[in-house]
GROMACS .gro file of C-alpha atoms in nm:
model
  359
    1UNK     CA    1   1.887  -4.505   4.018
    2UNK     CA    2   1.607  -4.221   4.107
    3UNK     CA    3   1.874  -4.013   4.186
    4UNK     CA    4   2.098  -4.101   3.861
    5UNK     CA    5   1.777  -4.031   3.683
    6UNK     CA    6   1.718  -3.680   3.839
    7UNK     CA    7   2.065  -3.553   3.756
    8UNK     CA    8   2.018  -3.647   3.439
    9UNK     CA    9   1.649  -3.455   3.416
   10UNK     CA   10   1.843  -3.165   3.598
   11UNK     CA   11   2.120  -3.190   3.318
   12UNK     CA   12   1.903  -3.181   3.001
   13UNK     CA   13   1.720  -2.929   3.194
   14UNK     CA   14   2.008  -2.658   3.222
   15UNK     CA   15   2.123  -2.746   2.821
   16UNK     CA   16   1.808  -2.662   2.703
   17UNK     CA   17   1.793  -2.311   2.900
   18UNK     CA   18   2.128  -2.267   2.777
   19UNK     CA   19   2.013  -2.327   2.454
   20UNK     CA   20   1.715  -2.104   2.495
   21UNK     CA   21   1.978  -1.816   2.593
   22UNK     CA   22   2.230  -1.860   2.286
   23UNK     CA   23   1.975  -1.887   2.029
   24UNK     CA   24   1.691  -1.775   2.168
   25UNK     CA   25   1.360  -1.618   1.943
   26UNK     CA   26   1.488  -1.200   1.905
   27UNK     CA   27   1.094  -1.190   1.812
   28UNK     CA   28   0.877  -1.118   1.544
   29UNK     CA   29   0.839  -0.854   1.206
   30UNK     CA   30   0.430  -0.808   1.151
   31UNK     CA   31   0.209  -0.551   0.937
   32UNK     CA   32   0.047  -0.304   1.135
   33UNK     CA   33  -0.256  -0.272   0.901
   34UNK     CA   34  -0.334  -0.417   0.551
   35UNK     CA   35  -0.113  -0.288   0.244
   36UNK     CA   36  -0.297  -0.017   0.074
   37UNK     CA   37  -0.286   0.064  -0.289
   38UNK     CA   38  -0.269   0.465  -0.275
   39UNK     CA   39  -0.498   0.693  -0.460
   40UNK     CA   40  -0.521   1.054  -0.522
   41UNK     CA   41  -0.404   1.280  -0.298
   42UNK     CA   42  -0.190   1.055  -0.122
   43UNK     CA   43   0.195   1.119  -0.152
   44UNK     CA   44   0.263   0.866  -0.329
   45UNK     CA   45  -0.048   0.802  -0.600
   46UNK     CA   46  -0.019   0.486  -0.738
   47UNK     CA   47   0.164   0.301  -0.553
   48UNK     CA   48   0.143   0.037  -0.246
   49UNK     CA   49   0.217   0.131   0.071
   50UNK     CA   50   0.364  -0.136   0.344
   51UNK     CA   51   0.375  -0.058   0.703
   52UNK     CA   52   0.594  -0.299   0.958
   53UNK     CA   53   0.567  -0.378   1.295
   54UNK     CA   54   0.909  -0.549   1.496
   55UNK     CA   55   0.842  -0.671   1.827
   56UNK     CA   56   1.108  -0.764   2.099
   57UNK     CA   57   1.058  -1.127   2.231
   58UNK     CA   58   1.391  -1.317   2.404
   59UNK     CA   59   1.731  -1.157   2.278
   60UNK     CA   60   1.825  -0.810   2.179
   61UNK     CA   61   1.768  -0.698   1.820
   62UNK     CA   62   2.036  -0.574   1.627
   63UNK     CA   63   1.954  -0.618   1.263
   64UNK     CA   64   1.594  -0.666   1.115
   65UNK     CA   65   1.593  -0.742   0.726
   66UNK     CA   66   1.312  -0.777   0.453
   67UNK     CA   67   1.432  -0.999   0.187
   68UNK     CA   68   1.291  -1.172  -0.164
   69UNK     CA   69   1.175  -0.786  -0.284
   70UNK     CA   70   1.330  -0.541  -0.575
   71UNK     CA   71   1.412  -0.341  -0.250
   72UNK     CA   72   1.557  -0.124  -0.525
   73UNK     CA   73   1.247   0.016  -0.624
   74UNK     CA   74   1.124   0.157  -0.333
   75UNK     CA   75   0.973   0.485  -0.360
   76UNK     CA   76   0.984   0.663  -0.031
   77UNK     CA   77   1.374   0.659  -0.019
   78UNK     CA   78   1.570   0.976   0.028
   79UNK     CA   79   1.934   0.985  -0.071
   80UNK     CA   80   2.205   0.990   0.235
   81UNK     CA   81   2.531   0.893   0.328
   82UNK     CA   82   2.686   0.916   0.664
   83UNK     CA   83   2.876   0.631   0.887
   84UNK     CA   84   2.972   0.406   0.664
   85UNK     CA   85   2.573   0.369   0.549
   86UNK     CA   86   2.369   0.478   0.294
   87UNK     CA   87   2.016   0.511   0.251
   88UNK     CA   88   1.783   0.611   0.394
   89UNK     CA   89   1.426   0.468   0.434
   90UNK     CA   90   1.311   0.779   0.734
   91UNK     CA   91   0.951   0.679   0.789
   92UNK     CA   92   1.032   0.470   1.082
   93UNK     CA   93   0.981   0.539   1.473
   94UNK     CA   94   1.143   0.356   1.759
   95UNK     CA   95   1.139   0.413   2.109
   96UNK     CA   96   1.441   0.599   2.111
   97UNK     CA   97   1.252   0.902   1.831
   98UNK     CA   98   1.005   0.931   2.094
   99UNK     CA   99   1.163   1.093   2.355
  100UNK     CA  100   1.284   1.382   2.144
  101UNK     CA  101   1.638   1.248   2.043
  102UNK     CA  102   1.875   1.590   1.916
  103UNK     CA  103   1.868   1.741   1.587
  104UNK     CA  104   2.113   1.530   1.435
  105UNK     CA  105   1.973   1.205   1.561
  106UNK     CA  106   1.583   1.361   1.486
  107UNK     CA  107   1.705   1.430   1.089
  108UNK     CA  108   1.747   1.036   1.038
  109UNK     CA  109   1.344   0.999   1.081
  110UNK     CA  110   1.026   1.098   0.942
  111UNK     CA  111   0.883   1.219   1.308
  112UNK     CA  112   0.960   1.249   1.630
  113UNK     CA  113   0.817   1.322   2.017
  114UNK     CA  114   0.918   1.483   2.373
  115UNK     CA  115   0.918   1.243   2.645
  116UNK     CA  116   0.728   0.926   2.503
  117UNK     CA  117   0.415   1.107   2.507
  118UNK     CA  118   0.213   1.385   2.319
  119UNK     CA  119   0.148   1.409   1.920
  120UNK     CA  120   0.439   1.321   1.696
  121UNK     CA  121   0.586   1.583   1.572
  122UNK     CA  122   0.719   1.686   1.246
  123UNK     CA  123   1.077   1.818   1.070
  124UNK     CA  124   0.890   1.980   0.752
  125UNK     CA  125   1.099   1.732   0.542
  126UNK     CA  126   1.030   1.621   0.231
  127UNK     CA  127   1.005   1.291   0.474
  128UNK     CA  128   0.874   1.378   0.743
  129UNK     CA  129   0.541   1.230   0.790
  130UNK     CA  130   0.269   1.111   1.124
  131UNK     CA  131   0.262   0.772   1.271
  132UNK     CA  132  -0.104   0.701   1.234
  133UNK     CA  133  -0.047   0.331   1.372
  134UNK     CA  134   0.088   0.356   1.683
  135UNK     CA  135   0.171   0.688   1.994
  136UNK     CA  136   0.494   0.729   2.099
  137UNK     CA  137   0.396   0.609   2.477
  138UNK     CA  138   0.359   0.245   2.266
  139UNK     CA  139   0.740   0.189   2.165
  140UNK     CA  140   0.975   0.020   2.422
  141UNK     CA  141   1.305   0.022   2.564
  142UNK     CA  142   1.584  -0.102   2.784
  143UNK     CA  143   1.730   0.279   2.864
  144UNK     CA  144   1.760   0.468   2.460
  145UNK     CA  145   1.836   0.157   2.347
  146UNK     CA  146   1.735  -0.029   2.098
  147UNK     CA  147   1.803   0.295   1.867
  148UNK     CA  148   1.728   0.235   1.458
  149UNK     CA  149   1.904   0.561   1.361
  150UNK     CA  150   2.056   0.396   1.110
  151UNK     CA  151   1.935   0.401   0.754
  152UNK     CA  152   1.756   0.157   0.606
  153UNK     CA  153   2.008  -0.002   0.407
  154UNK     CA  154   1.941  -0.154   0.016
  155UNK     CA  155   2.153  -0.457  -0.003
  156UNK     CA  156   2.418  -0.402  -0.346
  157UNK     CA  157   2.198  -0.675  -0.488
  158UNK     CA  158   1.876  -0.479  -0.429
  159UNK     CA  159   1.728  -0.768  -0.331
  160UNK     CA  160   1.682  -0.694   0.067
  161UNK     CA  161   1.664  -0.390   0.334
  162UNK     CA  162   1.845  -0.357   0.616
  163UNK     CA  163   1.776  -0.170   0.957
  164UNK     CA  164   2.061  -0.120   1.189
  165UNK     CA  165   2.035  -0.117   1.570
  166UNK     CA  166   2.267  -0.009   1.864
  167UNK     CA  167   2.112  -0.308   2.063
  168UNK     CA  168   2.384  -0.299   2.396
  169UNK     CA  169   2.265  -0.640   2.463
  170UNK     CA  170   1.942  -0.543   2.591
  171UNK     CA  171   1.671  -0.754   2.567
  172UNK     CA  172   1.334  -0.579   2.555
  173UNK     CA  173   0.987  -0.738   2.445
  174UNK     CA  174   0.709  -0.526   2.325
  175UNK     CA  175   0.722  -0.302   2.007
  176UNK     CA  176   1.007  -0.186   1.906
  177UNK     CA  177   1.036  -0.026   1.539
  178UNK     CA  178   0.737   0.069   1.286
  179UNK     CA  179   0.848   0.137   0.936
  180UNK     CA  180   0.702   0.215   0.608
  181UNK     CA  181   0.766   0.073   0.272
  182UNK     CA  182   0.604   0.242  -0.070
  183UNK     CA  183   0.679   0.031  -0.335
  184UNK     CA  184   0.492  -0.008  -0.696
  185UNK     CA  185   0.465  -0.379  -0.667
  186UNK     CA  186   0.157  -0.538  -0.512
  187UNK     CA  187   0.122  -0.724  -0.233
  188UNK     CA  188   0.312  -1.110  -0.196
  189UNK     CA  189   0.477  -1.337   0.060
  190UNK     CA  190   0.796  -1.181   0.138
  191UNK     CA  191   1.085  -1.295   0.373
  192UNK     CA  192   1.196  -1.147   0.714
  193UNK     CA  193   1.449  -1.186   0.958
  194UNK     CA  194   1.577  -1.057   1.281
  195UNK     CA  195   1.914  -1.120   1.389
  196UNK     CA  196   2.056  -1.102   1.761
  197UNK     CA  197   2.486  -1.083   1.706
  198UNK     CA  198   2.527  -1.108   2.073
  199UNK     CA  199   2.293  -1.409   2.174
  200UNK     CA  200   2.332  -1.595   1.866
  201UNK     CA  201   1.932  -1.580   1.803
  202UNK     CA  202   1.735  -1.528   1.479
  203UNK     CA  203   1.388  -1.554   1.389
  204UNK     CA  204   1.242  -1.581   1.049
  205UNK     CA  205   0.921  -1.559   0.895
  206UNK     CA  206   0.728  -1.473   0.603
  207UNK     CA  207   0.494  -1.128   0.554
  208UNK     CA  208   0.349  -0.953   0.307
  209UNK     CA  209   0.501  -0.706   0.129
  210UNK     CA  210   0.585  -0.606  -0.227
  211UNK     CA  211   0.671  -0.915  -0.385
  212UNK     CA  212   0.459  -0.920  -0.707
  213UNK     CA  213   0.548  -0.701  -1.037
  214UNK     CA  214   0.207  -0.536  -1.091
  215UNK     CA  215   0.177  -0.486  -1.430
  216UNK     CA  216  -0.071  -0.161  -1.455
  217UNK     CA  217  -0.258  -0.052  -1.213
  218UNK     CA  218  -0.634  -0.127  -1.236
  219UNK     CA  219  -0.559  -0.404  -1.523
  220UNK     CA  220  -0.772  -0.636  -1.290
  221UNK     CA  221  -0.776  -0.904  -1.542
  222UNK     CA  222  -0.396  -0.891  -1.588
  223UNK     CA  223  -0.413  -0.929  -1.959
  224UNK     CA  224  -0.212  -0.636  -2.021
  225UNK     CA  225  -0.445  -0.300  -2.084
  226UNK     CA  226  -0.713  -0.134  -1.857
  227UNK     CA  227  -0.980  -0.116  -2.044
  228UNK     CA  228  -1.422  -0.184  -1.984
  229UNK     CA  229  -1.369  -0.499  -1.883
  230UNK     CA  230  -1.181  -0.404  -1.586
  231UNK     CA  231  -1.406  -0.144  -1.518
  232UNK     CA  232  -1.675  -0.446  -1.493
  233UNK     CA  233  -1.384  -0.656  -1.260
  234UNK     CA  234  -1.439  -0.372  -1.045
  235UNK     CA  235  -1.791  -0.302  -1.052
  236UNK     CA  236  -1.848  -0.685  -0.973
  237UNK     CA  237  -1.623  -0.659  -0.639
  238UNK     CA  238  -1.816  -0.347  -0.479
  239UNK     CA  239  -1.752  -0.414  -0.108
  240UNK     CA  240  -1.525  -0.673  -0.173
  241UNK     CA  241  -1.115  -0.690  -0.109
  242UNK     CA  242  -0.953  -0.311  -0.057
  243UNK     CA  243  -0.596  -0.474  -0.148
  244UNK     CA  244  -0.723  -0.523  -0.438
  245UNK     CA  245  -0.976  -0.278  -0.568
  246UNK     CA  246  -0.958   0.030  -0.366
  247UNK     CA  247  -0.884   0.249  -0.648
  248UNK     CA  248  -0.913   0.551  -0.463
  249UNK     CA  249  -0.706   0.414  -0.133
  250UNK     CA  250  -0.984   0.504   0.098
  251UNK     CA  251  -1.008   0.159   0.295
  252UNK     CA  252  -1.332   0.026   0.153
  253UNK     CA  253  -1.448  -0.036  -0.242
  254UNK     CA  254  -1.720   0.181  -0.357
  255UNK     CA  255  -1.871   0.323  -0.632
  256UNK     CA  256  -1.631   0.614  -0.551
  257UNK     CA  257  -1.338   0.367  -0.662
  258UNK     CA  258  -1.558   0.284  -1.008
  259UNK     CA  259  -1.508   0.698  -1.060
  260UNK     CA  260  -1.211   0.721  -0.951
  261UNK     CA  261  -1.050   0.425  -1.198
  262UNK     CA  262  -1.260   0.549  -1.536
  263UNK     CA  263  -1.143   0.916  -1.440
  264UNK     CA  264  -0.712   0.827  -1.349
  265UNK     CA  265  -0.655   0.423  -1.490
  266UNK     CA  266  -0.856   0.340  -1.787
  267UNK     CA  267  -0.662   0.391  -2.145
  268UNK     CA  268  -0.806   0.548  -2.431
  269UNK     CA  269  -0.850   0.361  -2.688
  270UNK     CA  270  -0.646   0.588  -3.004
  271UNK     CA  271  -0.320   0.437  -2.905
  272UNK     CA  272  -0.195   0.728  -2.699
  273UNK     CA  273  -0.127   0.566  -2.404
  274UNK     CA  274  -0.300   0.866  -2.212
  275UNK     CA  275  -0.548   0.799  -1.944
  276UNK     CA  276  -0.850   0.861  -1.801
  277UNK     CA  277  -1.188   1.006  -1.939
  278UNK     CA  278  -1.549   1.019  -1.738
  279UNK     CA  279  -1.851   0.762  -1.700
  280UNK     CA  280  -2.015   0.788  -2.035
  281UNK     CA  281  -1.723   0.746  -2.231
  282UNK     CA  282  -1.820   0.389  -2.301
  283UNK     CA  283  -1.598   0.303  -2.597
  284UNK     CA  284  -1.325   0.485  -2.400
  285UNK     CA  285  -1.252   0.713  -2.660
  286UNK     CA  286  -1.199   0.972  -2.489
  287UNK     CA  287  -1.532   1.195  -2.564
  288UNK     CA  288  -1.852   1.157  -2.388
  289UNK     CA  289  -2.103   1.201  -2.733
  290UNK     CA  290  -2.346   1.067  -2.978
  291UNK     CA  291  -2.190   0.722  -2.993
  292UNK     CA  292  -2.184   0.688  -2.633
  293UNK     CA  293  -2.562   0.694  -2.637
  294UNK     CA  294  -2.601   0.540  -2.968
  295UNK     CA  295  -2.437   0.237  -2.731
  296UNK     CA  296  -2.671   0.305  -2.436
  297UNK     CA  297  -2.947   0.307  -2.638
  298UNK     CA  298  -2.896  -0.049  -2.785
  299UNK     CA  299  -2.889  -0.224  -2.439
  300UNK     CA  300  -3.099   0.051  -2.261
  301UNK     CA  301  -3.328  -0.120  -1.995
  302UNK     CA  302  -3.162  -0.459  -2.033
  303UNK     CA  303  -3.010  -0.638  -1.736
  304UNK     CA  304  -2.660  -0.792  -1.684
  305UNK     CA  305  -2.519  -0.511  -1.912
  306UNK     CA  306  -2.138  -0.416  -1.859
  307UNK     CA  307  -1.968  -0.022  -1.839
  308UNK     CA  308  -1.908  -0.139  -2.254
  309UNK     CA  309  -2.294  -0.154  -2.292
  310UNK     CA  310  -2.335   0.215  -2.151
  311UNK     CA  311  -2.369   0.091  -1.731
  312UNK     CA  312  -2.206   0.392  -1.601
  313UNK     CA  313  -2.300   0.277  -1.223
  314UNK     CA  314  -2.247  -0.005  -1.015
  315UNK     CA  315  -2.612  -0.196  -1.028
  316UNK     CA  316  -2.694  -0.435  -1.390
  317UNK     CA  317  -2.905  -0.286  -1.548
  318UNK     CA  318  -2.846   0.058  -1.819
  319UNK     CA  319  -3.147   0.263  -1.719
  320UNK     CA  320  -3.272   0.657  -1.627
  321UNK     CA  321  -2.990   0.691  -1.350
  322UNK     CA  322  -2.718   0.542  -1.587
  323UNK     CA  323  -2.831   0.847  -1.877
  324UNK     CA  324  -2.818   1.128  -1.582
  325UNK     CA  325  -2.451   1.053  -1.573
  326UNK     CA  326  -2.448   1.026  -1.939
  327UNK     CA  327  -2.613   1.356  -1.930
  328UNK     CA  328  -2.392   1.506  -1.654
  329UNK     CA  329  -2.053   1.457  -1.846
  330UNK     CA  330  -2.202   1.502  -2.211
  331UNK     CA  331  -1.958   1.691  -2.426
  332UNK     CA  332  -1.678   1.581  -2.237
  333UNK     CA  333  -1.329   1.591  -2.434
  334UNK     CA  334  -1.023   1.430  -2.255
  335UNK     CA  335  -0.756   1.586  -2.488
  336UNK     CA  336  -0.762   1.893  -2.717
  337UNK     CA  337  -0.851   1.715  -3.013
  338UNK     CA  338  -1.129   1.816  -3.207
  339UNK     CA  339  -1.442   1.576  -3.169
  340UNK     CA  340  -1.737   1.473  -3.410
  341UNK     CA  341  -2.029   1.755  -3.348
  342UNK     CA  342  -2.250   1.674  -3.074
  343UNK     CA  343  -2.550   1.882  -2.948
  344UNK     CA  344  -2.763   1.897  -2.608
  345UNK     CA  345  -3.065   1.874  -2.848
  346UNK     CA  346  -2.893   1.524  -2.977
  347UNK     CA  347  -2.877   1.421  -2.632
  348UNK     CA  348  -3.251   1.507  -2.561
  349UNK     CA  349  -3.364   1.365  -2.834
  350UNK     CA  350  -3.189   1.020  -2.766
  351UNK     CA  351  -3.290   1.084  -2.395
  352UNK     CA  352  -3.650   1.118  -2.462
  353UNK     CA  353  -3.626   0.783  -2.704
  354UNK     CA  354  -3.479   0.542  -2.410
  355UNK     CA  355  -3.731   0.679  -2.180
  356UNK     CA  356  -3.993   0.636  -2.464
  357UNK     CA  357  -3.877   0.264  -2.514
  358UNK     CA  358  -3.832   0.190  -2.052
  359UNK     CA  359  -4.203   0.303  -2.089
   0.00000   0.00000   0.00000
C-alpha cells in the first residue's frame, strides 16, 4: 500500500513538472519608472510617456503584446516596412543592441552599445534616443538571442502592439527588453501578455499605460476647458502626485509647474482657442492690466483667495509678493491685439493703495 501510494506521489509529481515545462510562466511586462506627462523641452511636449520593462522567468519569449490601448495613436512611431512587418516603435534595447549588432540590425533601434558595456550610443536618428533606465551590462541573454529587431507591430485593429522575438528556444530570466511608449492618453490599467510558441507558456497581467482619453491637458477638473479653476486644482496639489500635475515633466510638482501651466495650458477667455498668458492675467484675458489689479485689489490681503481673485503664487492669501508678480509681467499682451491703455503710474498708484489698505 506505502509503496502503491509512493508511485502514485512520484506520478503526480512528474505531471505537474511536465506541466510546469509546457506551459510554464515566459515571465513578466513591468514599468521601469512612473509615466510622465512631458513638458517643455522634451521631444514630445504634451504628451505621456510609458517606459516597459520584460523580464525572462521559465520559457523563452517570443512575442510580448500591450493590448486594450488606441495603439494607433502613438506618437513616437516612425514609418517602416521590411520582412513582412511594419512599424516601427525604435526606442527599445535588448540584450542583443548591446553588444553592437551591424548597421542594418543597429537602424531597427533608438541606441545601441559595444560589448554589453560602456555608454549607449547613438545613430543621430530622428529616433535615436539614451536609455536612462537601465546600462547595457543589465540586459540578458542565452548567446544573441532573444533579439527584438523586429518592429513593434500596430495590430490592423489598432487596438494592441506587438514585439517580435527570434527566441531559439532559449530560456533566459532576467531583463530582457525596455521599450518606450509616447502616447497622448493618460495613464490607465492596460493589458499585457507574453507568449512562449515553443513551450506552450503565456503570462498575462495588467500595467499601466495609456488607457484613458485625456481630454486637455491641465483641465484638472475634467469639465472640458482649462481655465482659473484648474490653476487652483493645481495650486492645491503642490507636492502632491507628478502623474498628475507635473506640468512641466520635471518629476516633482512645484510652483514651477503653476508657471509653467498659466504660461503653455490655460485658454484665453475671447474664444480663440489660443493659449497661454502670464501670472497676473487673472481673468485670463490675455493682458496683464488695470483690471487685473482692479481684481487684486478687491480680495487684496484676504485669505483662501484663488488665481481668479488675483493669487498669482502658490500660498492663500493675495498679498505684497502676489503684486511683485503682478508688477513683473504688467503690460503683458499675449496676442497682437490692441489692449485698453494701461500705465506704470496706474500700477503704482493701485500698488501704493493695497499696501495702504495691508497697513
Amino acid at each position: 500500500m506505502k509503496r502503491q501510494l509512493l508511485t502514485l506521489l512520484v506520478l503526480a509529481t512528474l505531471a505537474i513538472a511536465g506541466g510546469a515545462a509546457l506551459g510554464a510562466s515566459p515571465g513578466t511586462i513591468v514599468l521601469a519608472e512612473d509615466p510622465t506627462f512631458l513638458g517643455d523641452g522634451a521631444d514630445f511636449p504634451g504628451m505621456w510617456e510609458y517606459v516597459y520593462d520584460v523580464y525572462g522567468d521559465a520559457s523563452p519569449v517570443d512575442r510580448v503584446t500591450l493590448s486594450g490601448f488606441d495603439a494607433s495613436a502613438i506618437e513616437n512611431q516612425w514609418p517602416w516596412s521590411g520582412w513582412g512587418r511594419t512599424g516601427s516603435l525604435r526606442q527599445k534595447w535588448d540584450f542583443h543592441v548591446a553588444h553592437e549588432p551591424v548597421y542594418y540590425e543597429r537602424y531597427a533601434y533608438g541606441s545601441y552599445a559595444v560589448g554589453g558595456t560602456g555608454p549607449w550610443i547613438l545613430e543621430g536618428n530622428d529616433w535615436s534616443m539614451d536609455n536612462p533606465w537601465h546600462a547595457p551590462s543589465e540586459y540578458v541573454a542565452d548567446g544573441p538571442f532573444p533579439a527584438f529587431m523586429w518592429a513593434g507591430k500596430v495590430a490592423d485593429d489598432g487596438e494592441s502592439l506587438a514585439f517580435i522575438s527570434n527566441a531559439q528556444n532559449r530560456v533566459v530570466e532576467g531583463l530582457l527588453l525596455t521599450f518606450r511608449i509616447v502616447h497622448p492618453y493618460a495613464p490607465g490599467p492596460i493589458n499585457w501578455t507574453l507568449l512562449s510558441l515553443r513551450r506552450v507558456g503565456q503570462s498575462n497581467g495588467t500595467v499601466l499605460g495609456p488607457a484613458i482619453l485625456a481630454t486637455t491637458p491641465g483641465d484638472y477638473d475634467d469639465d472640458g476647458d482649462v481655465d482659473a479653476d484648474d490653476v487652483d486644482l493645481l495650486r492645491a496639489n503642490m507636492g502632491g502626485d507628478p502623474a498628475t500635475y507635473d506640468a512641466d515633466g520635471d518629476g516633482d510638482v512645484d510652483e514651477d509647474d503653476m508657471i509653467w501651466h498659466v504660461e503653455n495650458l490655460v485658454e484665453l477667455t475671447d474664444g480663440s482657442g489660443r493659449l497661454g498668458t502670464r501670472r497676473g492675467d487673472f481673468n485670463l484675458d490675455g493682458f496683464v492690466d488695470g483690471t487685473d489689479l482692479a481684481l487684486m485689489k478687491t480680495a487684496f490681503g484676504q485669505p483662501g483667495m484663488g488665481y481668479a481673485d488675483g493669487n498669482a503664487n502658490p500660498d492663500l492669501f493675495v498679498d505684497g509678493t502676489d503684486l511683485a508678480i503682478l508688477k513683473t509681467n504688467f503690460g503683458f499682451i499675449a496676442d497682437p491685439a490692441v489692449p485698453e491703455p494701461v500705465t506704470i503710474g496706474l500700477l503704482a498708484l493701485g500698488g501704493l493703495a493695497l499696501l495702504r489698505r495691508r497697513a
